[in-house]
PDB file of C-alpha atoms and ligand atoms in Angstrom:
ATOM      1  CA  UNK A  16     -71.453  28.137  11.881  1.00  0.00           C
ATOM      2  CA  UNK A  17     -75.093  28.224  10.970  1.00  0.00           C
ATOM      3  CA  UNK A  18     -77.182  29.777   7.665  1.00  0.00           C
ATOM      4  CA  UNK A  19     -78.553  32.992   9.122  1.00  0.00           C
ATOM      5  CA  UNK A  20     -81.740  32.547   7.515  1.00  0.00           C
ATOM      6  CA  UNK A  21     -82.195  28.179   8.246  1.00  0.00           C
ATOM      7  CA  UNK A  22     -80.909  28.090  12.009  1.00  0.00           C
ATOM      8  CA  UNK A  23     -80.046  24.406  12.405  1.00  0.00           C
ATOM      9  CA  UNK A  24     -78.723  24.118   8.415  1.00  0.00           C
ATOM     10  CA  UNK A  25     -74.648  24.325   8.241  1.00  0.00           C
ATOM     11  CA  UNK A  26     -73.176  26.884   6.411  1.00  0.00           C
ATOM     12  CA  UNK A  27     -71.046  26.901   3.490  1.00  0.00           C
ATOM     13  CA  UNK A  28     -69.645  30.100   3.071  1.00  0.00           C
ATOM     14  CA  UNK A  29     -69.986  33.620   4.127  1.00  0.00           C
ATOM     15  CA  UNK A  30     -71.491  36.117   1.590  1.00  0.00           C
ATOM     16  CA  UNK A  31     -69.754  38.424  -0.127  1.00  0.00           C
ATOM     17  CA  UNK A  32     -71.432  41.522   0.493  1.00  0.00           C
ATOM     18  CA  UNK A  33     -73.200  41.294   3.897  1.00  0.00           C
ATOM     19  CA  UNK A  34     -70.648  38.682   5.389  1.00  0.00           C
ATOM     20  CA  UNK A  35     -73.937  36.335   6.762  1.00  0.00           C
ATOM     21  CA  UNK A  36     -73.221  32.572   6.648  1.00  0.00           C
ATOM     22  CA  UNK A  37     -75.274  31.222   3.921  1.00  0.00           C
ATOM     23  CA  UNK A  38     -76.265  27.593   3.657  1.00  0.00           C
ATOM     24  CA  UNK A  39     -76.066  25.758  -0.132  1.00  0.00           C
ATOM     25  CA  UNK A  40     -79.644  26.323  -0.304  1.00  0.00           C
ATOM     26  CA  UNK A  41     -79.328  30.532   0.413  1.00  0.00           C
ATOM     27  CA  UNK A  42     -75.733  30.724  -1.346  1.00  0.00           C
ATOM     28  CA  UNK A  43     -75.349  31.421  -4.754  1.00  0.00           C
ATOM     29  CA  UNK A  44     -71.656  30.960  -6.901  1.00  0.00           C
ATOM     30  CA  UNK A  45     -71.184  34.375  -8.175  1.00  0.00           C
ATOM     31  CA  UNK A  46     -67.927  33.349  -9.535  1.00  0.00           C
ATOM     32  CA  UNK A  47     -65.195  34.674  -7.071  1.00  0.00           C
ATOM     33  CA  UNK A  48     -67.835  33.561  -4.206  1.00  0.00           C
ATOM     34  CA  UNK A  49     -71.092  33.317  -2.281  1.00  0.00           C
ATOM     35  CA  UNK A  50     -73.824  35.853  -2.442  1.00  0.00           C
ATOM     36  CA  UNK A  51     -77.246  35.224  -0.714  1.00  0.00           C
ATOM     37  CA  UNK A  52     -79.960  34.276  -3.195  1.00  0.00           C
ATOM     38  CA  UNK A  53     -81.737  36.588  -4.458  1.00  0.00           C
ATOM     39  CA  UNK A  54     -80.602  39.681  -1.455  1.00  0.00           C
ATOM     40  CA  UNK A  55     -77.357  40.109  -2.342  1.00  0.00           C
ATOM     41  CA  UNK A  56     -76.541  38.357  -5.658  1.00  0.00           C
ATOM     42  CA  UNK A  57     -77.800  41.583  -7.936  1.00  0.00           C
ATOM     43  CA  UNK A  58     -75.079  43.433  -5.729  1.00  0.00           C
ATOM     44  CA  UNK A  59     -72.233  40.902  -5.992  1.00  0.00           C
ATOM     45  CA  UNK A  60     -72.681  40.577  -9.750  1.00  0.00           C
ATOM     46  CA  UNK A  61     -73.166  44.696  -9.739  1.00  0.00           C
ATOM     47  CA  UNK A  62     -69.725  44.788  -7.646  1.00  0.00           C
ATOM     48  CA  UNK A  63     -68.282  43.054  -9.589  1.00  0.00           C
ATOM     49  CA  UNK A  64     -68.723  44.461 -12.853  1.00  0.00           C
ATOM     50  CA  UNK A  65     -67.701  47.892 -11.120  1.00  0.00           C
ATOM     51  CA  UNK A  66     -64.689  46.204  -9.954  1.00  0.00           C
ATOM     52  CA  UNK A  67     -63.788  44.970 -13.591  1.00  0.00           C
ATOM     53  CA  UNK A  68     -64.252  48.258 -15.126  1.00  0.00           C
ATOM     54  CA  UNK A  69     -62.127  50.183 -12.683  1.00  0.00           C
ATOM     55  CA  UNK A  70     -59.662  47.713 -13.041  1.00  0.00           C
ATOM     56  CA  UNK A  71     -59.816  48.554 -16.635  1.00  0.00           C
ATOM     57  CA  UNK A  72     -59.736  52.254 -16.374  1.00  0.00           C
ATOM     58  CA  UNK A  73     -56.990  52.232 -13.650  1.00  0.00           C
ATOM     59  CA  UNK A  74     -54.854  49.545 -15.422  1.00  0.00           C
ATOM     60  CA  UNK A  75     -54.693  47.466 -12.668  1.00  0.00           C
ATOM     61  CA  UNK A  76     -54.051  43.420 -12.968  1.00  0.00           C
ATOM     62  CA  UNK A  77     -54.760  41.895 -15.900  1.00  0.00           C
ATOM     63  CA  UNK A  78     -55.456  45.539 -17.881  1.00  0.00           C
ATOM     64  CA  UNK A  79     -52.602  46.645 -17.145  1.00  0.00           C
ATOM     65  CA  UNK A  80     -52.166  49.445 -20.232  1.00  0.00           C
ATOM     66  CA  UNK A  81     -49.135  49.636 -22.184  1.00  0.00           C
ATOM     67  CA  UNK A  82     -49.880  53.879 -21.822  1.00  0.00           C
ATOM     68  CA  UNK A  83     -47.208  56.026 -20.191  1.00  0.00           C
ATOM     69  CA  UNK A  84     -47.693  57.369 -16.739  1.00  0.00           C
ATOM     70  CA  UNK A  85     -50.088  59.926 -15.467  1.00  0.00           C
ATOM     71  CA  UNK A  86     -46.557  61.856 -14.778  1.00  0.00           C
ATOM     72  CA  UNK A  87     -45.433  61.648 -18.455  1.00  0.00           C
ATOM     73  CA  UNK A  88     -48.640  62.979 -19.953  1.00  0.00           C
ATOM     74  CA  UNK A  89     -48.688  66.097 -17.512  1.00  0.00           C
ATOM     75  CA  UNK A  90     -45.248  67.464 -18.728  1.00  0.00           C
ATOM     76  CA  UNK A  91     -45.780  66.518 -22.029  1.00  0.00           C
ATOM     77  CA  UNK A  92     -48.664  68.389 -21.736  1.00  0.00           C
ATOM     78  CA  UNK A  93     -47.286  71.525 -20.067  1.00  0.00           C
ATOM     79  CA  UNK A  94     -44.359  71.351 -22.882  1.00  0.00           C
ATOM     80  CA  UNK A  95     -47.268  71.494 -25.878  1.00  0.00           C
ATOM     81  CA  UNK A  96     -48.723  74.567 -24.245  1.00  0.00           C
ATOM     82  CA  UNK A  97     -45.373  76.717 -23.608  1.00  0.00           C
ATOM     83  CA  UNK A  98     -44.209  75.286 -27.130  1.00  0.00           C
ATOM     84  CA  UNK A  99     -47.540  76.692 -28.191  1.00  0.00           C
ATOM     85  CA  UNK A 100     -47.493  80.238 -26.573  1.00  0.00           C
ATOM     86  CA  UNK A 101     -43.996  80.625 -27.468  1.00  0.00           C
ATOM     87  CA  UNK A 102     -45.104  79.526 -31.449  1.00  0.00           C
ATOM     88  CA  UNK A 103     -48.097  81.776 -31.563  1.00  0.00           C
ATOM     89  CA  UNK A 104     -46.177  84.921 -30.062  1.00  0.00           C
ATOM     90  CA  UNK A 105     -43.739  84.012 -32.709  1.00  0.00           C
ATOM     91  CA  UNK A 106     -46.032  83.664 -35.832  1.00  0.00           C
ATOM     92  CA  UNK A 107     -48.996  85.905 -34.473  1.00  0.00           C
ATOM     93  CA  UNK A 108     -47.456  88.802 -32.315  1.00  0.00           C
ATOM     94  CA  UNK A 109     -43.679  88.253 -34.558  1.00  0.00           C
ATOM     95  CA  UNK A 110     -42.039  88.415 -31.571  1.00  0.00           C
ATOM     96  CA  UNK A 111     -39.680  86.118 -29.146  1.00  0.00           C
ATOM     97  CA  UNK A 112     -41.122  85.490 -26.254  1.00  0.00           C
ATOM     98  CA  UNK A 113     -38.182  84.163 -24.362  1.00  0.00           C
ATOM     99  CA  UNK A 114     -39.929  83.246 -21.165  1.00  0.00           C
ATOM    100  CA  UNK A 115     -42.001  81.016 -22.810  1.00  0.00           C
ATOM    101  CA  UNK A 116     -39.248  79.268 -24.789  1.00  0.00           C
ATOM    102  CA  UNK A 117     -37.173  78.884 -22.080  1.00  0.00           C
ATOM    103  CA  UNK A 118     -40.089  77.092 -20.037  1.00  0.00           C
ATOM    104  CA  UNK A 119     -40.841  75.355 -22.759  1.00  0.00           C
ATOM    105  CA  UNK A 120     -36.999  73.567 -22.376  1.00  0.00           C
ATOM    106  CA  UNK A 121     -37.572  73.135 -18.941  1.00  0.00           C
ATOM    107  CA  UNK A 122     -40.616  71.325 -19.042  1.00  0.00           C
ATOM    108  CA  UNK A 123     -39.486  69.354 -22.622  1.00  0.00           C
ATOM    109  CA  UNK A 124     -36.346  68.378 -20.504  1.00  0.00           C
ATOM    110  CA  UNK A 125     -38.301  67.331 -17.547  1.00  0.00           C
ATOM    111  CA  UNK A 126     -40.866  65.363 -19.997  1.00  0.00           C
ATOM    112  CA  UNK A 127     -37.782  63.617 -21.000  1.00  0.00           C
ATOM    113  CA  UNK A 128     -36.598  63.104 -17.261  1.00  0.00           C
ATOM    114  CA  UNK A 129     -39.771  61.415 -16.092  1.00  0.00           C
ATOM    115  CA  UNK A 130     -40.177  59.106 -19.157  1.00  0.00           C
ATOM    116  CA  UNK A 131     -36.949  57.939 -18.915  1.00  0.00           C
ATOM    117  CA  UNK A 132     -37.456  57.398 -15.499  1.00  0.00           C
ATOM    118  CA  UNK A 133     -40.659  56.048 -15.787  1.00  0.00           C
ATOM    119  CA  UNK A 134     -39.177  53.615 -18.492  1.00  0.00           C
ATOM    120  CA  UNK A 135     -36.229  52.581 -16.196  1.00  0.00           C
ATOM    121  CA  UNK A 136     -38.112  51.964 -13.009  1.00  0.00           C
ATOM    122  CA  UNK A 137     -41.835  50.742 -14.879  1.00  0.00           C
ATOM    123  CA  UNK A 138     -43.447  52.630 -11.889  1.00  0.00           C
ATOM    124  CA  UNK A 139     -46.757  54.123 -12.678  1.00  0.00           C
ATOM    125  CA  UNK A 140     -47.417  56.890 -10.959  1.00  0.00           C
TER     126      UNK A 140
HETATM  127 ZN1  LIG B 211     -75.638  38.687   1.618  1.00  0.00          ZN
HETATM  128 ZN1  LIG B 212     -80.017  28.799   4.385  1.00  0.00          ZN
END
């Protein structure tokens, strides 16, 4: 395999981004690999900050957050809003609104049902 740019030089590597076979003289270390000089370097090093900060937001690898599943927070989410229409029928309206406190359980008990889950298996989902 040959340097796509220097025909007879050997290559050492293929380049991250545009998979050409770069020579030592074309490649550039970019830390996890090659990059051609000057072309595709800005991209790499671009990539690779994207890469970092997804990992980051997605808790993947080495970010892996200690916060509890996407699951988790959507029940306990749809709990806080049937607790809260059930509490401001209640304290504004001074009436039971039973259909609201009874989905309220439901979802509290299936908040607690996915956590523990969640807890038992470590799956994030
Ligand atoms: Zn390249
Ligand atoms: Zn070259």
């Amino acid at each position: 395999m040959n340097c796509f740019k220097h025909g007879p030089a050997p290559a050492v590597g293929l380049c991250k981004t545009c998979f050409r076979a770069v020579c030592p003289e074309c490649a550039v270390d970019v830390g996890n690999g090659l990059a051609c000089k000057g072309a595709c370097e800005a991209k790499v090093l671009e990539l690779n900050e994207m890469w970092d900060r997804s990992a980051k937001i997605y808790g993947i690898g080495a970010y892996k957050s200690r916060m509890p599943s996407t699951g988790v927070l959507l029940w306990l989410l749809l709990s806080l809003v049937m607790w809260g229409t059930a509490a401001v029928s209640y304290f504004l309206k001074d009436e039971i609104d039973t259909a609201s406190i009874v989905t309220a359980v439901i979802f509290t008990i299936a908040l607690g049902l996915v956590y523990w889950s969640s807890r038992r298996t470590g799956l994030k989902c």
